[in-house]
């Protein structure tokens, strides 16, 4: 009996340690995220995004689970369907205690230098899918969460969901 109780407590402690600590954004930080996204979108003739509390809560609900198959970075959410709406997703990770939403946005936006619109492709050995999601024409809302995951090497994470999601194969973002 004592072994069963000990095992149950051990499982509870391990589960608690794997959970992340949500760090809510201030309104000023939300404005910075929106402004960075809208600057990038306006530079390619795409209308701006607005904040979605629903997408932010969806991001938070997933992010606090701190799921990581490699213990280095958070895994993408394989089930990004929020009340029947497919959500796009960008994840930014850093060291330290708190990731910055504006820095995350700018990190994704800087991928624009590696994207070629005419061929709808990234430069060889480069990533630009975060950028294309930022400027995806039909994605009109964004909601982000910030979390600190102690079980992941780069556990200071910003996760943004885009509503509706973009990055459809063969389609240009704008």
Backbone as a printed PyTorch tensor [residue, N CA C, xyz], in Angstrom:
tensor([[[  0.8200,  -1.1900,   0.0000],
         [  0.0000,   0.0000,   0.0000],
         [  0.8680,   1.2600,   0.0000]],

        [[  1.9140,   1.2770,   0.8510],
         [  2.7950,   2.4380,   0.9040],
         [  3.4900,   2.6500,  -0.4350]],

        [[  3.8480,   1.5700,  -1.1110],
         [  4.4990,   1.6780,  -2.4220],
         [  3.5700,   2.3220,  -3.4350]],

        [[  2.3040,   1.9590,  -3.4000],
         [  1.3280,   2.5230,  -4.3330],
         [  1.1360,   4.0140,  -4.0750]],

        [[  1.0650,   4.4050,  -2.8060],
         [  0.9170,   5.8140,  -2.4540],
         [  2.1550,   6.5930,  -2.8880]],

        [[  3.3320,   6.0410,  -2.6200],
         [  4.5730,   6.6960,  -3.0210],
         [  4.6310,   6.8620,  -4.5360]],

        [[  4.2720,   5.8250,  -5.2660],
         [  4.2820,   5.8730,  -6.7230],
         [  3.2980,   6.9240,  -7.2360]],

        [[  2.1300,   7.0000,  -6.6440],
         [  1.1340,   7.9930,  -7.0460],
         [  1.6510,   9.4080,  -6.7950]],

        [[  2.2870,   9.6220,  -5.6580],
         [  2.8640,  10.9330,  -5.3560],
         [  3.9890,  11.2800,  -6.3190]],

        [[  4.8040,  10.3080,  -6.6500],
         [  5.8950,  10.5130,  -7.5940],
         [  5.3580,  10.9270,  -8.9610]],

        [[  4.3110,  10.2900,  -9.4140],
         [  3.6880,  10.6380, -10.6940],
         [  3.1290,  12.0550, -10.6400]],

        [[  2.4810,  12.4260,  -9.5490],
         [  1.9440,  13.7780,  -9.4090],
         [  3.0400,  14.8310,  -9.4320]],

        [[  4.1350,  14.5790,  -8.7390],
         [  5.2560,  15.5190,  -8.7170],
         [  5.8670,  15.6400, -10.1040]],

        [[  6.0840,  14.5350, -10.7830],
         [  6.6630,  14.5580, -12.1310],
         [  5.7580,  15.3110, -13.0950]],

        [[  4.4640,  15.1140, -12.9790],
         [  3.5090,  15.8190, -13.8320],
         [  3.5480,  17.3130, -13.5470]],

        [[  3.6040,  17.6790, -12.2900],
         [  3.6510,  19.0940, -11.9230],
         [  4.9190,  19.7530, -12.4370]],

        [[  6.0430,  19.0540, -12.3680],
         [  7.3000,  19.6220, -12.8410],
         [  7.3120,  19.8150, -14.3450]],

        [[  6.5780,  19.0040, -15.0740],
         [  6.5430,  19.1040, -16.5300],
         [  5.6250,  20.2270, -16.9980]],

        [[  4.8130,  20.7770, -16.1130],
         [  3.9140,  21.8580, -16.4780],
         [  4.6790,  23.1750, -16.4900]],

        [[  4.3110,  24.0310, -17.4140],
         [  4.9650,  25.3240, -17.5100],
         [  4.2670,  26.3680, -16.6690]],

        [[  4.9560,  27.4610, -16.4660],
         [  4.4060,  28.5970, -15.7510],
         [  4.0440,  29.6530, -16.7840]],

        [[  2.7550,  29.9330, -16.9100],
         [  2.2950,  30.9410, -17.8600],
         [  2.6960,  32.3220, -17.3610]],

        [[  3.1240,  33.1580, -18.2900],
         [  3.5110,  34.5310, -17.9760],
         [  2.7040,  35.4390, -18.9050]],

        [[  1.5950,  35.9600, -18.4120],
         [  0.6920,  36.7370, -19.2510],
         [  1.3770,  37.9800, -19.8120]],

        [[  0.9690,  38.3520, -21.0220],
         [  1.4580,  39.5780, -21.6440],
         [  0.6830,  40.7690, -21.0980]],

        [[  1.3710,  41.8890, -20.9300],
         [  0.6900,  43.1370, -20.5950],
         [  0.0270,  43.6660, -21.8680]],

        [[ -0.8720,  44.6300, -21.7230],
         [ -1.5050,  45.2280, -22.9050],
         [ -0.4610,  45.8980, -23.7920]],

        [[  0.5430,  46.5030, -23.1840],
         [  1.6200,  47.1270, -23.9530],
         [  2.3830,  46.0860, -24.7770]],

        [[  2.6400,  44.9220, -24.1820],
         [  3.3390,  43.8540, -24.9050],
         [  2.4750,  43.3020, -26.0410]],

        [[  1.1740,  43.1730, -25.7970],
         [  0.2580,  42.7360, -26.8550],
         [  0.2910,  43.7330, -28.0080]],

        [[  0.2530,  45.0200, -27.6810],
         [  0.3170,  46.0560, -28.7160],
         [  1.6020,  45.9490, -29.5200]],

        [[  2.7260,  45.6730, -28.8530],
         [  4.0070,  45.5200, -29.5570],
         [  3.9680,  44.3440, -30.5330]],

        [[  3.3700,  43.2390, -30.1170],
         [  3.2550,  42.0620, -30.9920],
         [  2.3930,  42.4010, -32.2060]],

        [[  1.2370,  43.0070, -31.9620],
         [  0.3210,  43.3810, -33.0500],
         [  0.9960,  44.3720, -33.9950]],

        [[  1.6560,  45.3870, -33.4410],
         [  2.3030,  46.4040, -34.2750],
         [  3.4130,  45.8160, -35.1320]],

        [[  4.2070,  44.9180, -34.5790],
         [  5.2720,  44.2790, -35.3650],
         [  4.6680,  43.4770, -36.5130]],

        [[  3.6490,  42.6940, -36.2080],
         [  2.9920,  41.9100, -37.2600],
         [  2.3800,  42.8260, -38.3230]],

        [[  1.7020,  43.8710, -37.8930],
         [  1.0240,  44.7390, -38.8520],
         [  1.9960,  45.5540, -39.6870]],

        [[  3.1450,  45.8800, -39.1480],
         [  4.1770,  46.5480, -39.9460],
         [  4.6310,  45.6270, -41.0760]],

        [[  4.9170,  44.3700, -40.7480],
         [  5.3510,  43.4070, -41.7660],
         [  4.2480,  43.1870, -42.7950]],

        [[  3.0250,  43.0880, -42.3450],
         [  1.9040,  42.8450, -43.2500],
         [  1.6690,  44.0480, -44.1630]],

        [[  1.7500,  45.2500, -43.6220],
         [  1.5250,  46.4380, -44.4530],
         [  2.6190,  46.6000, -45.5000]],

        [[  3.8150,  46.1240, -45.2060],
         [  4.9180,  46.2550, -46.1710],
         [  4.7050,  45.3970, -47.4160]],

        [[  3.7810,  44.4230, -47.3440],
         [  3.4680,  43.6000, -48.5210],
         [  2.0050,  43.7770, -48.9410]],

        [[  1.3600,  44.8290, -48.4330],
         [  0.0050,  45.1510, -48.8600],
         [ -1.0930,  44.2950, -48.2670]],

        [[ -0.8500,  43.7370, -47.0890],
         [ -1.8380,  42.8780, -46.4350],
         [ -2.4280,  43.6240, -45.2340]],

        [[ -3.7330,  43.5150, -45.0530],
         [ -4.4030,  44.1600, -43.9220],
         [ -3.8680,  43.6160, -42.5980]],

        [[ -4.0060,  44.4170, -41.5660],
         [ -3.4770,  44.0630, -40.2560],
         [ -4.2570,  42.9640, -39.5560]],

        [[ -3.6590,  42.4610, -38.4840],
         [ -4.3080,  41.4690, -37.6270],
         [ -4.8090,  42.1590, -36.3630]],

        [[ -5.7480,  41.5140, -35.7050],
         [ -6.2200,  41.9620, -34.4020],
         [ -5.9860,  40.8380, -33.4020]],

        [[ -6.0420,  41.1990, -32.1260],
         [ -5.7970,  40.2260, -31.0550],
         [ -7.0310,  39.3590, -30.8500]],

        [[ -6.8000,  38.0750, -30.6730],
         [ -7.8670,  37.1210, -30.3860],
         [ -7.6150,  36.4940, -29.0200]],

        [[ -8.4800,  36.7950, -28.0620],
         [ -8.3190,  36.1830, -26.7390],
         [ -8.5420,  34.6730, -26.8150]],

        [[ -9.3910,  34.2420, -27.7310],
         [ -9.6360,  32.8090, -27.9060],
         [ -8.3790,  32.0940, -28.4050]],

        [[ -7.7130,  32.6680, -29.4110],
         [ -6.4720,  32.0630, -29.9270],
         [ -5.3700,  32.1270, -28.8730]],

        [[ -5.3400,  33.2110, -28.0780],
         [ -4.3370,  33.3310, -27.0140],
         [ -4.5590,  32.2630, -25.9420]],

        [[ -5.8010,  32.0360, -25.5720],
         [ -6.1070,  31.0120, -24.5720],
         [ -5.7800,  29.6230, -25.1070]],

        [[ -6.0630,  29.3900, -26.3890],
         [ -5.7360,  28.1130, -27.0180],
         [ -4.2230,  27.8900, -26.9730]],

        [[ -3.4560,  28.9410, -27.2870],
         [ -1.9890,  28.8560, -27.2360],
         [ -1.5180,  28.5560, -25.8140]],

        [[ -2.1010,  29.2450, -24.8490],
         [ -1.7170,  29.0580, -23.4460],
         [ -2.0300,  27.6460, -22.9670]],

        [[ -3.2180,  27.1490, -23.3160],
         [ -3.6160,  25.8050, -22.8870],
         [ -2.6400,  24.7460, -23.3810]],

        [[ -2.1010,  24.9330, -24.5790],
         [ -1.1250,  23.9740, -25.1020],
         [  0.2620,  24.2400, -24.5120]],

        [[  0.6740,  25.5000, -24.4940],
         [  2.0480,  25.8390, -24.0980],
         [  2.3770,  25.3860, -22.6790]],

        [[  1.4370,  25.5040, -21.7600],
         [  1.7280,  25.1460, -20.3670],
         [  1.9780,  23.6520, -20.1760]],

        [[  1.6620,  22.8470, -21.1730],
         [  1.9510,  21.4100, -21.0930],
         [  3.4400,  21.1230, -21.2640]],

        [[  4.1670,  22.0640, -21.8780],
         [  5.6210,  21.9450, -22.0640],
         [  6.0110,  20.6300, -22.7430]],

        [[  5.3180,  20.2770, -23.7990],
         [  5.6130,  19.0350, -24.5140],
         [  6.8360,  19.2180, -25.4000]],

        [[  7.8050,  18.3310, -25.2320],
         [  9.0400,  18.3970, -26.0060],
         [  9.5830,  16.9920, -26.1960]],

        [[  9.6680,  16.5650, -27.4390],
         [ 10.1860,  15.2190, -27.7070],
         [ 11.7020,  15.1620, -27.5870]],

        [[ 12.3720,  16.3230, -27.7480],
         [ 13.8390,  16.3180, -27.6840],
         [ 14.3950,  17.0330, -26.4520]],

        [[ 13.5410,  17.5770, -25.6130],
         [ 13.9180,  18.2950, -24.3840],
         [ 14.7490,  19.5540, -24.6550]],

        [[ 14.7350,  20.0080, -25.9120],
         [ 15.4520,  21.2310, -26.2810],
         [ 14.4550,  22.3360, -26.6180]],

        [[ 13.4670,  22.0150, -27.4600],
         [ 12.4610,  22.9750, -27.9000],
         [ 11.0680,  22.3920, -27.7160]],

        [[ 10.0830,  23.2730, -27.5620],
         [  8.6940,  22.8330, -27.4570],
         [  8.2370,  22.2570, -28.7940]],

        [[  7.4660,  21.1920, -28.7350],
         [  6.8870,  20.5940, -29.9370],
         [  5.7160,  21.4430, -30.4280]],

        [[  5.5010,  21.4230, -31.7600],
         [  4.3030,  22.0610, -32.3130],
         [  3.0680,  21.2780, -31.8890]],

        [[  1.9850,  21.9840, -31.7250],
         [  0.7120,  21.3640, -31.3720],
         [  0.1530,  20.6510, -32.6060]],

        [[  0.0000,  19.3350, -32.5640],
         [ -0.5110,  18.6170, -33.7300],
         [ -2.0270,  18.7640, -33.9110]],

        [[ -2.7060,  19.3130, -32.9300],
         [ -4.1760,  19.4340, -32.9650],
         [ -4.5980,  20.8910, -32.8490]],

        [[ -4.3290,  21.6660, -33.8940],
         [ -4.6040,  23.1040, -33.8430],
         [ -5.9770,  23.4310, -34.4440]],

        [[ -7.0020,  22.9010, -33.8430],
         [ -8.3650,  23.1620, -34.2760],
         [ -9.0960,  23.7830, -33.0970]],

        [[ -9.4400,  25.0500, -33.2330],
         [-10.1000,  25.7860, -32.1590],
         [-11.5510,  26.0370, -32.5520]],

        [[-12.4510,  25.2310, -32.0130],
         [-13.8840,  25.3550, -32.3270],
         [-14.1460,  25.3180, -33.8300]],

        [[-13.4980,  24.3850, -34.5130],
         [-13.7110,  24.2030, -35.9430],
         [-12.8460,  25.0640, -36.8390]],

        [[-11.9930,  25.9050, -36.2610],
         [-11.1180,  26.7770, -37.0450],
         [ -9.6850,  26.2700, -36.9350]],

        [[ -9.0530,  25.9980, -38.1040],
         [ -7.6440,  25.5980, -38.1190],
         [ -6.7960,  26.8120, -37.7680]],

        [[ -5.8450,  26.6270, -36.8590],
         [ -4.9590,  27.7080, -36.4340],
         [ -3.5460,  27.4760, -36.9460]],

        [[ -2.9310,  28.5420, -37.4460],
         [ -1.5030,  28.5050, -37.7340],
         [ -0.7580,  28.6670, -36.4200]],

        [[  0.5410,  28.3670, -36.4400],
         [  1.2990,  28.4160, -35.1860],
         [  2.7540,  28.7740, -35.4570]],

        [[  3.2730,  29.7090, -34.6980],
         [  4.7000,  30.0140, -34.6570],
         [  5.1670,  29.8650, -33.2170]],

        [[  6.3570,  29.2780, -33.0530],
         [  6.9380,  29.1040, -31.7220],
         [  8.3280,  29.7290, -31.7060]],

        [[  8.5940,  30.4860, -30.6570],
         [  9.8950,  31.1250, -30.4470],
         [ 10.4020,  30.6780, -29.0830]],

        [[ 11.6600,  30.3210, -29.0220],
         [ 12.2290,  29.8420, -27.7590],
         [ 13.5250,  30.5670, -27.4520]],

        [[ 13.7510,  30.8020, -26.1750],
         [ 14.9970,  31.4360, -25.7540],
         [ 15.3880,  30.9000, -24.3800]],

        [[ 16.5750,  31.2780, -23.9720],
         [ 17.0150,  30.9320, -22.6260],
         [ 16.5430,  32.0450, -21.6970]],

        [[ 16.7970,  31.9010, -20.4450],
         [ 16.3950,  32.9210, -19.4900],
         [ 15.0490,  32.6000, -18.8780]],

        [[ 14.5140,  33.5790, -18.1710],
         [ 13.2770,  33.3640, -17.4290],
         [ 12.0240,  33.7890, -18.1740]],

        [[ 12.1630,  34.7080, -19.1310],
         [ 10.9700,  35.2370, -19.7820],
         [ 11.2770,  35.5820, -21.2330]],

        [[ 10.5310,  34.9770, -22.1620],
         [ 10.6710,  35.2980, -23.5810],
         [  9.8940,  36.5820, -23.8780]],

        [[ 10.3230,  37.2900, -24.8960],
         [  9.7430,  38.5740, -25.2580],
         [  8.9180,  38.4180, -26.5400]],

        [[  7.6510,  38.8140, -26.5010],
         [  6.7690,  38.6700, -27.6550],
         [  7.1800,  39.5080, -28.8450]],

        [[  7.6860,  40.7180, -28.6020],
         [  8.1520,  41.5640, -29.7010],
         [  9.3840,  40.9460, -30.3520]],

        [[ 10.3230,  40.4640, -29.5340],
         [ 11.5140,  39.8030, -30.0850],
         [ 11.1290,  38.5820, -30.9090]],

        [[ 10.1580,  37.8220, -30.4280],
         [  9.6850,  36.6540, -31.1740],
         [  9.1400,  37.0880, -32.5290]],

        [[  8.3090,  38.1190, -32.5220],
         [  7.7220,  38.6180, -33.7710],
         [  8.8020,  39.0580, -34.7470]],

        [[  9.7720,  39.8090, -34.2590],
         [ 10.8420,  40.3000, -35.1360],
         [ 11.7150,  39.1570, -35.6480]],

        [[ 11.9060,  38.1410, -34.8360],
         [ 12.6740,  36.9680, -35.2590],
         [ 11.9850,  36.2880, -36.4430]],

        [[ 10.6730,  36.1340, -36.3470],
         [  9.9300,  35.5200, -37.4510],
         [  9.9290,  36.4250, -38.6800]],

        [[  9.7680,  37.7170, -38.4740],
         [  9.6920,  38.6680, -39.5840],
         [ 11.0110,  38.7570, -40.3340]],

        [[ 12.1390,  38.6220, -39.6380],
         [ 13.4350,  38.7270, -40.3150],
         [ 13.6580,  37.5990, -41.3170]],

        [[ 12.8560,  36.5460, -41.2680],
         [ 12.9480,  35.4790, -42.2640],
         [ 12.5440,  35.9730, -43.6530]],

        [[ 11.9490,  37.1690, -43.7340],
         [ 11.5180,  37.7130, -45.0320],
         [ 12.6820,  37.8270, -46.0050]],

        [[ 13.8770,  38.0400, -45.4890],
         [ 15.0490,  38.1650, -46.3680],
         [ 15.3590,  36.8610, -47.0910]],

        [[ 14.8550,  35.7570, -46.5900],
         [ 15.1010,  34.4480, -47.1980],
         [ 13.9120,  33.9390, -48.0100]],

        [[ 12.8760,  34.7740, -48.1670],
         [ 11.6800,  34.3750, -48.9060],
         [ 11.6370,  35.0740, -50.2550]],

        [[ 11.3580,  34.3210, -51.3090],
         [ 11.1970,  34.8690, -52.6550],
         [  9.7510,  34.6700, -53.0840]],

        [[  9.0460,  35.7930, -53.2490],
         [  7.6250,  35.7320, -53.5770],
         [  7.3800,  35.0970, -54.9420]],

        [[  8.1750,  35.4750, -55.9380],
         [  7.9220,  34.9980, -57.3080],
         [  7.9560,  33.4790, -57.4170]],

        [[  8.8020,  32.8450, -56.6260],
         [  8.8910,  31.3780, -56.6500],
         [  8.1960,  30.7440, -55.4460]],

        [[  7.7060,  31.6030, -54.5460],
         [  7.0540,  31.1400, -53.3140],
         [  7.9270,  30.1130, -52.5960]],

        [[  9.1930,  30.5010, -52.3920],
         [ 10.1320,  29.5500, -51.7930],
         [ 11.1290,  30.2620, -50.8910]],

        [[ 11.7640,  29.4590, -50.0570],
         [ 12.8210,  29.9430, -49.1730],
         [ 14.1660,  29.7550, -49.8630]],

        [[ 15.1410,  30.5510, -49.4630],
         [ 16.5080,  30.3660, -49.9490],
         [ 16.9860,  28.9780, -49.5210]],

        [[ 17.9370,  28.4090, -50.2650],
         [ 18.4420,  27.0760, -49.9040],
         [ 18.9150,  27.0230, -48.4480]],

        [[ 18.5250,  25.9830, -47.7620],
         [ 18.9130,  25.7330, -46.3690],
         [ 18.4500,  26.8200, -45.3990]],

        [[ 17.3950,  27.5200, -45.7500],
         [ 16.8440,  28.5720, -44.8880],
         [ 15.3970,  28.2370, -44.5400]],

        [[ 14.9230,  28.8610, -43.4940],
         [ 13.5410,  28.6960, -43.0470],
         [ 12.8270,  30.0280, -43.2350]],

        [[ 11.6330,  29.9930, -43.7820],
         [ 10.8660,  31.2330, -43.9140],
         [  9.3750,  31.0280, -43.6430]],

        [[  8.9990,  29.8640, -43.1640],
         [  7.5910,  29.5700, -42.8990],
         [  6.9820,  30.3670, -41.7660]],

        [[  7.8050,  30.7960, -40.8080],
         [  7.2760,  31.6540, -39.7370],
         [  6.8510,  32.9940, -40.3410]],

        [[  7.7310,  33.5350, -41.2150],
         [  7.4240,  34.8100, -41.8720],
         [  6.1590,  34.7010, -42.7170]],

        [[  6.0610,  33.6440, -43.5280],
         [  4.8880,  33.5400, -44.3950],
         [  3.6030,  33.4270, -43.5750]],

        [[  3.6620,  32.8120, -42.3980],
         [  2.4740,  32.7800, -41.5410],
         [  2.1610,  34.1760, -41.0140]],

        [[  3.1830,  34.9390, -40.6390],
         [  2.9690,  36.3060, -40.1510],
         [  2.2000,  37.1360, -41.1820]],

        [[  2.5490,  36.9970, -42.4690],
         [  1.9530,  37.8390, -43.5150],
         [  0.8470,  37.1330, -44.3040]],

        [[  0.4180,  35.9550, -43.8690],
         [ -0.6030,  35.2050, -44.6040],
         [ -1.8940,  36.0220, -44.6660]],

        [[ -2.3320,  36.3290, -45.8950],
         [ -3.4400,  37.2610, -46.1260],
         [ -4.7220,  36.8920, -45.3640]],

        [[ -5.1000,  35.6420, -45.3570],
         [ -6.3850,  35.2810, -44.7400],
         [ -6.3100,  35.1060, -43.2190]],

        [[ -5.1180,  35.1310, -42.6480],
         [ -4.9830,  35.0820, -41.1820],
         [ -5.2140,  36.4910, -40.6530]],

        [[ -6.3310,  36.7070, -39.9920],
         [ -6.7180,  38.0570, -39.5810],
         [ -6.6580,  38.2900, -38.0750]],

        [[ -6.4400,  37.2200, -37.3210],
         [ -6.3680,  37.3450, -35.8640],
         [ -5.1520,  36.5940, -35.3540]],

        [[ -4.6350,  37.0730, -34.2290],
         [ -3.4900,  36.4280, -33.5890],
         [ -3.7280,  36.3970, -32.0870]],

        [[ -3.2640,  35.3440, -31.4720],
         [ -3.2920,  35.2360, -30.0190],
         [ -2.0510,  34.4940, -29.5740]],

        [[ -1.3650,  35.0170, -28.5880],
         [ -0.0790,  34.4480, -28.1720],
         [ -0.0670,  34.1480, -26.6770]],

        [[  0.8080,  33.2400, -26.3250],
         [  1.0300,  32.9010, -24.9220],
         [  2.5230,  32.8540, -24.6640]],

        [[  2.8770,  33.1200, -23.4250],
         [  4.2750,  33.0370, -23.0020],
         [  4.3260,  32.0880, -21.8190]],

        [[  5.3290,  31.2210, -21.8370],
         [  5.4360,  30.2190, -20.7850],
         [  6.9020,  29.9540, -20.4860]],

        [[  7.1700,  29.5480, -19.2680],
         [  8.5070,  29.1090, -18.8670],
         [  8.4070,  27.6340, -18.5290]],

        [[  9.1430,  26.8160, -19.2870],
         [  9.1370,  25.3590, -19.0970],
         [ 10.4890,  24.9240, -18.5480]],

        [[ 10.5010,  24.4440, -17.3250],
         [ 11.7680,  24.0490, -16.6970],
         [ 12.3060,  22.7300, -17.2340]],

        [[ 11.4800,  21.9700, -17.9330],
         [ 11.9160,  20.6690, -18.4530],
         [ 12.4850,  20.7440, -19.8680]],

        [[ 12.5780,  21.9530, -20.4320],
         [ 13.0650,  22.1440, -21.7960],
         [ 14.2730,  23.0750, -21.7530]],

        [[ 15.3080,  22.7520, -22.5220],
         [ 16.5310,  23.5570, -22.5170],
         [ 16.2480,  25.0200, -22.8630]],

        [[ 15.5210,  25.2550, -23.9600],
         [ 15.1290,  26.6150, -24.3370],
         [ 13.6620,  26.7870, -23.9520]],

        [[ 13.4300,  26.8390, -22.6600],
         [ 12.0770,  26.7600, -22.1320],
         [ 11.3280,  28.0670, -22.0210]],

        [[ 12.0070,  29.1930, -22.2110],
         [ 11.3100,  30.4780, -22.2300],
         [ 10.7100,  30.6180, -23.6270]],

        [[  9.4050,  30.4050, -23.7340],
         [  8.7680,  30.2030, -25.0290],
         [  7.6160,  31.1690, -25.2600]],

        [[  7.5250,  31.6550, -26.5060],
         [  6.3480,  32.3870, -26.9770],
         [  5.7140,  31.5310, -28.0600]],

        [[  4.4300,  31.2800, -27.9330],
         [  3.6820,  30.5170, -28.9250],
         [  2.5370,  31.3920, -29.4070]],

        [[  2.4910,  31.6500, -30.7190],
         [  1.4050,  32.4410, -31.2990],
         [  0.5670,  31.5750, -32.2220]],

        [[ -0.7400,  31.7150, -32.0900],
         [ -1.6820,  31.0590, -32.9890],
         [ -2.2970,  32.1100, -33.9030]],

        [[ -2.4890,  31.7330, -35.1580],
         [ -3.0350,  32.6130, -36.1920],
         [ -4.3700,  32.0460, -36.6490]],

        [[ -5.3480,  32.9430, -36.7660],
         [ -6.7140,  32.5170, -37.0260],
         [ -7.2730,  33.2340, -38.2460]],

        [[ -7.6960,  32.5110, -39.2660],
         [ -7.4380,  31.0910, -39.5130],
         [ -5.9940,  30.8900, -39.9410]],

        [[ -5.5210,  29.6740, -39.8350],
         [ -4.1340,  29.3630, -40.1630],
         [ -3.8380,  29.4990, -41.6460]],

        [[ -2.5640,  29.6540, -41.9420],
         [ -2.1050,  29.7650, -43.3270],
         [ -1.0770,  28.7040, -43.6520]],

        [[ -0.1470,  29.0870, -44.5250],
         [  0.9420,  28.2000, -44.9560],
         [  0.4250,  26.9330, -45.6330]],

        [[ -0.4950,  27.1150, -46.5670],
         [ -0.9810,  25.9790, -47.3500],
         [ -0.0200,  25.7160, -48.5010]],

        [[  0.3560,  24.4580, -48.6710],
         [  1.2950,  24.0740, -49.7280],
         [  0.8170,  24.5680, -51.0880]],

        [[  1.7570,  25.1700, -51.8210],
         [  1.4650,  25.6300, -53.1700],
         [  0.7770,  26.9740, -53.2510]],

        [[  0.3890,  27.5560, -52.1190],
         [ -0.2780,  28.8560, -52.1250],
         [  0.6760,  29.9370, -51.6400]],

        [[  0.5900,  31.1070, -52.2630],
         [  1.3870,  32.2480, -51.8180],
         [  0.6810,  32.9280, -50.6460]],

        [[  1.4640,  33.5360, -49.7650],
         [  0.8620,  34.1300, -48.5650],
         [  0.0500,  35.3940, -48.8390]],

        [[  0.3680,  36.0920, -49.9310],
         [ -0.3410,  37.3460, -50.2460],
         [ -0.3770,  37.5650, -51.7350]]])
